[in-house]
Amino acid sequence: MKRVDALQAIYGQLTDRVVVTIMGAVAAELQSIGHRPNFFYLQHAMGLASSMGLGIALTRPDRQVIVFDGDGSVLMNLGGLTTLARYRPRNLVHVVFDNESLLSVGGFPTATSTGSDLAGIARAAGVPRSAAVRTIDEFTRAFDDALGARDLTTIVAKVEATGPSKYVTDLSLLENRFAFQRYLQEPGI
Amino acid sequence: MSCRRMSPVSTVSSQLIYDALKACDIRLMSALPETWLVHLVRMAEDDPEMTLVRLAKEEEGVGISAGAHLAGVKSAMLMQNHGFLAAINGIVSCAQLYRIPLLMLISFRGDFGERDPWQTEGGAVTEDLLRALRIPFTYLDRADHVAHRIRKAQTLALSANKPVALLLCRDLMWEEAS
């Protein structure tokens, strides 16, 4: 499965939800499909996208929050999985695109390439729902289930180690940040 | 879990700090406990108006505060200065890069009077690191300026959209003669 196809397959379900992504291919590919003001791309601070998602989910329990994470980022903040599980925000869906590599810096293999199992780690950390998927069909089903379950879910989607030709987009970091803040604080949203 | 044994950590000063944070409308606190912070963490835990997030590592708190800020909720981070050291990449590449106000309360271990040998290196580099990172900071070392300094620190953090730090000092936090 290609990550961009997985994103495309669920893009329609992102309309009214709060979306936080990591840097690199995930951010560039989601923007290539179409940026929206409810999308925030954490273009650095590897590992902290899930923590940002937790901060939003805890303070806005009325909104469903989706975090698009990656294997390299999760491995940098494994403790964060225990914090997520501990506070169990029922309005957070945590998707980990696992391409078994640090793609944007040259494709060096991560520990998931030698067997570290992030869905198993999430489960063992106490995340109440987790799934490991390998095809678009499995992914969309797991994503639909997670949205419907209204409970903290980690979905680890194995994807090919391919990405866009470039990672810098024409959306500036601060433009994204302030527009996203405005979106989150709009009355009635 | 609260600490039941008698501790020389000042409950009076901890309450002053806590009340000042509440007066600043802080509604979320992230913390990784250490000795000087035990009362503050317990106060947050006992307060139904406060969301306390206990962390595995301090850097997570930067992301959590960033999310809370964008969602319109004021937050504070409680950590030891060694926790500040552990959070630096997050502070630079999340809070500073994205202009996120952070109110960081950092227990200043390893300064004059420190008896724990393992705290002494961190104490020696804390202020220089804050300066190197261009993080405005001041000291909480006397009860009579606690509320005022916390309020002013938060005002600057919010107007500048930047992290600021308050160093919790031994003279305020510790009641036993050193």
mmCIF file of N, CA and C in Angstrom, chain A residues 51-125:
data_model
loop_
_atom_site.group_PDB
_atom_site.id
_atom_site.type_symbol
_atom_site.label_atom_id
_atom_site.label_comp_id
_atom_site.label_asym_id
_atom_site.label_seq_id
_atom_site.Cartn_x
_atom_site.Cartn_y
_atom_site.Cartn_z
ATOM 1 N N SER A 51 1.676 13.975 20.828
ATOM 2 C CA SER A 51 1.498 14.764 22.051
ATOM 3 C C SER A 51 0.627 15.988 21.774
ATOM 4 N N MET A 52 0.827 16.619 20.601
ATOM 5 C CA MET A 52 -0.043 17.750 20.228
ATOM 6 C C MET A 52 -1.481 17.289 20.088
ATOM 7 N N GLY A 53 -1.639 16.141 19.446
ATOM 8 C CA GLY A 53 -2.989 15.581 19.300
ATOM 9 C C GLY A 53 -3.633 15.341 20.652
ATOM 10 N N LEU A 54 -2.842 14.860 21.607
ATOM 11 C CA LEU A 54 -3.357 14.630 22.964
ATOM 12 C C LEU A 54 -3.778 15.954 23.601
ATOM 13 N N GLY A 55 -2.933 16.986 23.431
ATOM 14 C CA GLY A 55 -3.264 18.298 23.999
ATOM 15 C C GLY A 55 -4.566 18.849 23.436
ATOM 16 N N ILE A 56 -4.780 18.654 22.138
ATOM 17 C CA ILE A 56 -6.030 19.135 21.516
ATOM 18 C C ILE A 56 -7.206 18.264 21.963
ATOM 19 N N ALA A 57 -6.982 16.951 21.960
ATOM 20 C CA ALA A 57 -8.089 16.031 22.292
ATOM 21 C C ALA A 57 -8.574 16.244 23.730
ATOM 22 N N LEU A 58 -7.650 16.510 24.649
ATOM 23 C CA LEU A 58 -8.040 16.699 26.054
ATOM 24 C C LEU A 58 -8.769 18.016 26.261
ATOM 25 N N THR A 59 -8.383 19.040 25.490
ATOM 26 C CA THR A 59 -8.973 20.359 25.708
ATOM 27 C C THR A 59 -10.199 20.590 24.824
ATOM 28 N N ARG A 60 -10.351 19.759 23.790
ATOM 29 C CA ARG A 60 -11.541 19.857 22.937
ATOM 30 C C ARG A 60 -12.216 18.487 22.815
ATOM 31 N N PRO A 61 -12.816 18.010 23.900
ATOM 32 C CA PRO A 61 -13.434 16.682 23.861
ATOM 33 C C PRO A 61 -14.614 16.602 22.892
ATOM 34 N N ASP A 62 -15.083 17.764 22.444
ATOM 35 C CA ASP A 62 -16.203 17.787 21.499
ATOM 36 C C ASP A 62 -15.756 17.516 20.066
ATOM 37 N N ARG A 63 -14.450 17.504 19.816
ATOM 38 C CA ARG A 63 -13.951 17.314 18.456
ATOM 39 C C ARG A 63 -13.235 15.978 18.322
ATOM 40 N N GLN A 64 -13.347 15.371 17.142
ATOM 41 C CA GLN A 64 -12.563 14.170 16.877
ATOM 42 C C GLN A 64 -11.219 14.586 16.276
ATOM 43 N N VAL A 65 -10.155 14.056 16.841
ATOM 44 C CA VAL A 65 -8.799 14.423 16.438
ATOM 45 C C VAL A 65 -8.135 13.219 15.780
ATOM 46 N N ILE A 66 -7.496 13.469 14.638
ATOM 47 C CA ILE A 66 -6.784 12.396 13.946
ATOM 48 C C ILE A 66 -5.313 12.786 13.833
ATOM 49 N N VAL A 67 -4.437 11.915 14.282
ATOM 50 C CA VAL A 67 -3.001 12.155 14.177
ATOM 51 C C VAL A 67 -2.436 11.186 13.139
ATOM 52 N N PHE A 68 -1.727 11.744 12.142
ATOM 53 C CA PHE A 68 -1.001 10.907 11.191
ATOM 54 C C PHE A 68 0.471 10.910 11.590
ATOM 55 N N ASP A 69 0.913 9.780 12.089
ATOM 56 C CA ASP A 69 2.244 9.649 12.663
ATOM 57 C C ASP A 69 3.078 8.747 11.756
ATOM 58 N N GLY A 70 4.323 8.515 12.131
ATOM 59 C CA GLY A 70 5.176 7.618 11.351
ATOM 60 C C GLY A 70 6.025 6.763 12.271
ATOM 61 N N ASP A 71 6.617 5.716 11.724
ATOM 62 C CA ASP A 71 7.385 4.798 12.583
ATOM 63 C C ASP A 71 8.584 5.510 13.216
ATOM 64 N N GLY A 72 9.294 6.317 12.443
ATOM 65 C CA GLY A 72 10.456 7.008 13.002
ATOM 66 C C GLY A 72 10.064 7.952 14.121
ATOM 67 N N SER A 73 8.946 8.648 13.936
ATOM 68 C CA SER A 73 8.489 9.594 14.957
ATOM 69 C C SER A 73 8.009 8.875 16.208
ATOM 70 N N VAL A 74 7.237 7.817 16.038
ATOM 71 C CA VAL A 74 6.748 7.082 17.214
ATOM 72 C C VAL A 74 7.925 6.511 17.998
ATOM 73 N N LEU A 75 8.937 6.017 17.272
ATOM 74 C CA LEU A 75 10.094 5.439 17.964
ATOM 75 C C LEU A 75 10.844 6.489 18.782
ATOM 76 N N MET A 76 10.730 7.769 18.388
ATOM 77 C CA MET A 76 11.384 8.831 19.163
ATOM 78 C C MET A 76 10.585 9.236 20.398
ATOM 79 N N ASN A 77 9.352 8.781 20.493
ATOM 80 C CA ASN A 77 8.511 9.174 21.638
ATOM 81 C C ASN A 77 7.658 7.990 22.083
ATOM 82 N N LEU A 78 8.310 6.852 22.299
ATOM 83 C CA LEU A 78 7.559 5.661 22.722
ATOM 84 C C LEU A 78 6.859 5.896 24.055
ATOM 85 N N GLY A 79 7.496 6.695 24.916
ATOM 86 C CA GLY A 79 6.856 7.006 26.198
ATOM 87 C C GLY A 79 5.530 7.718 25.995
ATOM 88 N N GLY A 80 5.436 8.486 24.903
ATOM 89 C CA GLY A 80 4.197 9.199 24.610
ATOM 90 C C GLY A 80 3.019 8.253 24.414
ATOM 91 N N LEU A 81 3.290 7.042 23.937
ATOM 92 C CA LEU A 81 2.199 6.059 23.794
ATOM 93 C C LEU A 81 1.612 5.708 25.162
ATOM 94 N N THR A 82 2.493 5.649 26.180
ATOM 95 C CA THR A 82 1.988 5.330 27.521
ATOM 96 C C THR A 82 1.173 6.495 28.072
ATOM 97 N N THR A 83 1.566 7.735 27.711
ATOM 98 C CA THR A 83 0.796 8.898 28.162
ATOM 99 C C THR A 83 -0.559 8.937 27.451
ATOM 100 N N LEU A 84 -0.550 8.650 26.141
ATOM 101 C CA LEU A 84 -1.818 8.577 25.398
ATOM 102 C C LEU A 84 -2.747 7.561 26.050
ATOM 103 N N ALA A 85 -2.199 6.373 26.320
ATOM 104 C CA ALA A 85 -3.021 5.302 26.887
ATOM 105 C C ALA A 85 -3.530 5.678 28.277
ATOM 106 N N ARG A 86 -2.678 6.339 29.044
ATOM 107 C CA ARG A 86 -3.030 6.706 30.417
ATOM 108 C C ARG A 86 -4.238 7.640 30.477
ATOM 109 N N TYR A 87 -4.284 8.607 29.525
ATOM 110 C CA TYR A 87 -5.389 9.574 29.538
ATOM 111 C C TYR A 87 -6.502 9.182 28.574
ATOM 112 N N ARG A 88 -6.239 8.214 27.719
ATOM 113 C CA ARG A 88 -7.224 7.569 26.862
ATOM 114 C C ARG A 88 -8.246 8.532 26.264
ATOM 115 N N PRO A 89 -7.800 9.521 25.502
ATOM 116 C CA PRO A 89 -8.785 10.408 24.881
ATOM 117 C C PRO A 89 -9.626 9.620 23.869
ATOM 118 N N ARG A 90 -10.898 9.529 24.128
ATOM 119 C CA ARG A 90 -11.774 8.701 23.287
ATOM 120 C C ARG A 90 -12.041 9.344 21.940
ATOM 121 N N ASN A 91 -11.613 10.608 21.818
ATOM 122 C CA ASN A 91 -11.830 11.339 20.571
ATOM 123 C C ASN A 91 -10.560 11.403 19.731
ATOM 124 N N LEU A 92 -9.623 10.485 19.952
ATOM 125 C CA LEU A 92 -8.370 10.536 19.196
ATOM 126 C C LEU A 92 -8.132 9.236 18.436
ATOM 127 N N VAL A 93 -7.872 9.377 17.140
ATOM 128 C CA VAL A 93 -7.474 8.234 16.310
ATOM 129 C C VAL A 93 -6.029 8.470 15.879
ATOM 130 N N HIS A 94 -5.188 7.524 16.190
ATOM 131 C CA HIS A 94 -3.742 7.649 15.983
ATOM 132 C C HIS A 94 -3.343 6.689 14.864
ATOM 133 N N VAL A 95 -3.040 7.261 13.697
ATOM 134 C CA VAL A 95 -2.638 6.443 12.554
ATOM 135 C C VAL A 95 -1.117 6.518 12.423
ATOM 136 N N VAL A 96 -0.473 5.388 12.371
ATOM 137 C CA VAL A 96 0.984 5.354 12.196
ATOM 138 C C VAL A 96 1.280 4.742 10.824
ATOM 139 N N PHE A 97 1.799 5.548 9.917
ATOM 140 C CA PHE A 97 2.258 5.008 8.635
ATOM 141 C C PHE A 97 3.660 4.458 8.840
ATOM 142 N N ASP A 98 3.774 3.147 8.718
ATOM 143 C CA ASP A 98 5.038 2.472 9.018
ATOM 144 C C ASP A 98 5.689 2.023 7.708
ATOM 145 N N ASN A 99 6.673 2.807 7.261
ATOM 146 C CA ASN A 99 7.400 2.416 6.038
ATOM 147 C C ASN A 99 8.759 1.811 6.392
ATOM 148 N N GLU A 100 8.947 1.530 7.663
ATOM 149 C CA GLU A 100 10.152 0.849 8.150
ATOM 150 C C GLU A 100 11.439 1.608 7.829
ATOM 151 N N SER A 101 11.304 2.928 7.642
ATOM 152 C CA SER A 101 12.518 3.688 7.318
ATOM 153 C C SER A 101 12.350 5.165 7.649
ATOM 154 N N LEU A 102 13.491 5.860 7.713
ATOM 155 C CA LEU A 102 13.498 7.316 7.827
ATOM 156 C C LEU A 102 13.648 7.853 6.409
ATOM 157 N N LEU A 103 12.519 7.890 5.719
ATOM 158 C CA LEU A 103 12.530 8.105 4.278
ATOM 159 C C LEU A 103 13.117 9.454 3.871
ATOM 160 N N SER A 104 12.700 10.517 4.552
ATOM 161 C CA SER A 104 13.049 11.852 4.059
ATOM 162 C C SER A 104 14.525 12.195 4.274
ATOM 163 N N VAL A 105 15.222 11.420 5.077
ATOM 164 C CA VAL A 105 16.650 11.697 5.271
ATOM 165 C C VAL A 105 17.522 10.612 4.651
ATOM 166 N N GLY A 106 16.977 9.881 3.689
ATOM 167 C CA GLY A 106 17.805 8.922 2.970
ATOM 168 C C GLY A 106 17.357 7.480 3.054
ATOM 169 N N GLY A 107 16.271 7.235 3.779
ATOM 170 C CA GLY A 107 15.699 5.891 3.782
ATOM 171 C C GLY A 107 16.368 4.900 4.700
ATOM 172 N N PHE A 108 17.080 5.390 5.699
ATOM 173 C CA PHE A 108 17.717 4.456 6.625
ATOM 174 C C PHE A 108 16.648 3.623 7.335
ATOM 175 N N PRO A 109 16.884 2.320 7.451
ATOM 176 C CA PRO A 109 15.856 1.460 8.066
ATOM 177 C C PRO A 109 15.685 1.744 9.556
ATOM 178 N N THR A 110 14.438 1.716 10.012
ATOM 179 C CA THR A 110 14.170 1.840 11.460
ATOM 180 C C THR A 110 14.038 0.437 12.054
ATOM 181 N N ALA A 111 13.828 0.402 13.356
ATOM 182 C CA ALA A 111 13.746 -0.888 14.054
ATOM 183 C C ALA A 111 12.500 -1.683 13.679
ATOM 184 N N THR A 112 11.500 -1.020 13.066
ATOM 185 C CA THR A 112 10.345 -1.819 12.635
ATOM 186 C C THR A 112 10.735 -2.715 11.467
ATOM 187 N N SER A 113 11.834 -2.385 10.780
ATOM 188 C CA SER A 113 12.303 -3.236 9.669
ATOM 189 C C SER A 113 12.907 -4.538 10.173
ATOM 190 N N THR A 114 13.276 -4.572 11.440
ATOM 191 C CA THR A 114 13.846 -5.802 11.994
ATOM 192 C C THR A 114 12.909 -6.427 13.026
ATOM 193 N N GLY A 115 11.627 -6.029 12.957
ATOM 194 C CA GLY A 115 10.638 -6.769 13.737
ATOM 195 C C GLY A 115 9.957 -6.033 14.866
ATOM 196 N N SER A 116 10.416 -4.851 15.238
ATOM 197 C CA SER A 116 9.698 -4.140 16.312
ATOM 198 C C SER A 116 8.269 -3.853 15.849
ATOM 199 N N ASP A 117 7.332 -4.188 16.685
ATOM 200 C CA ASP A 117 5.918 -4.215 16.299
ATOM 201 C C ASP A 117 5.187 -3.066 16.993
ATOM 202 N N LEU A 118 4.926 -1.995 16.257
ATOM 203 C CA LEU A 118 4.365 -0.793 16.895
ATOM 204 C C LEU A 118 2.923 -0.993 17.361
ATOM 205 N N ALA A 119 2.158 -1.805 16.639
ATOM 206 C CA ALA A 119 0.784 -2.081 17.109
ATOM 207 C C ALA A 119 0.848 -2.856 18.420
ATOM 208 N N GLY A 120 1.784 -3.785 18.496
ATOM 209 C CA GLY A 120 1.966 -4.543 19.736
ATOM 210 C C GLY A 120 2.441 -3.655 20.869
ATOM 211 N N ILE A 121 3.338 -2.727 20.551
ATOM 212 C CA ILE A 121 3.827 -1.798 21.587
ATOM 213 C C ILE A 121 2.681 -0.909 22.079
ATOM 214 N N ALA A 122 1.866 -0.423 21.147
ATOM 215 C CA ALA A 122 0.718 0.416 21.537
ATOM 216 C C ALA A 122 -0.217 -0.372 22.444
ATOM 217 N N ARG A 123 -0.491 -1.607 22.053
ATOM 218 C CA ARG A 123 -1.388 -2.463 22.849
ATOM 219 C C ARG A 123 -0.797 -2.665 24.247
ATOM 220 N N ALA A 124 0.483 -2.983 24.290
ATOM 221 C CA ALA A 124 1.132 -3.247 25.579
ATOM 222 C C ALA A 124 1.229 -1.972 26.426
ATOM 223 N N ALA A 125 1.248 -0.803 25.756
ATOM 224 C CA ALA A 125 1.261 0.461 26.502
ATOM 225 C C ALA A 125 -0.098 0.751 27.128
#
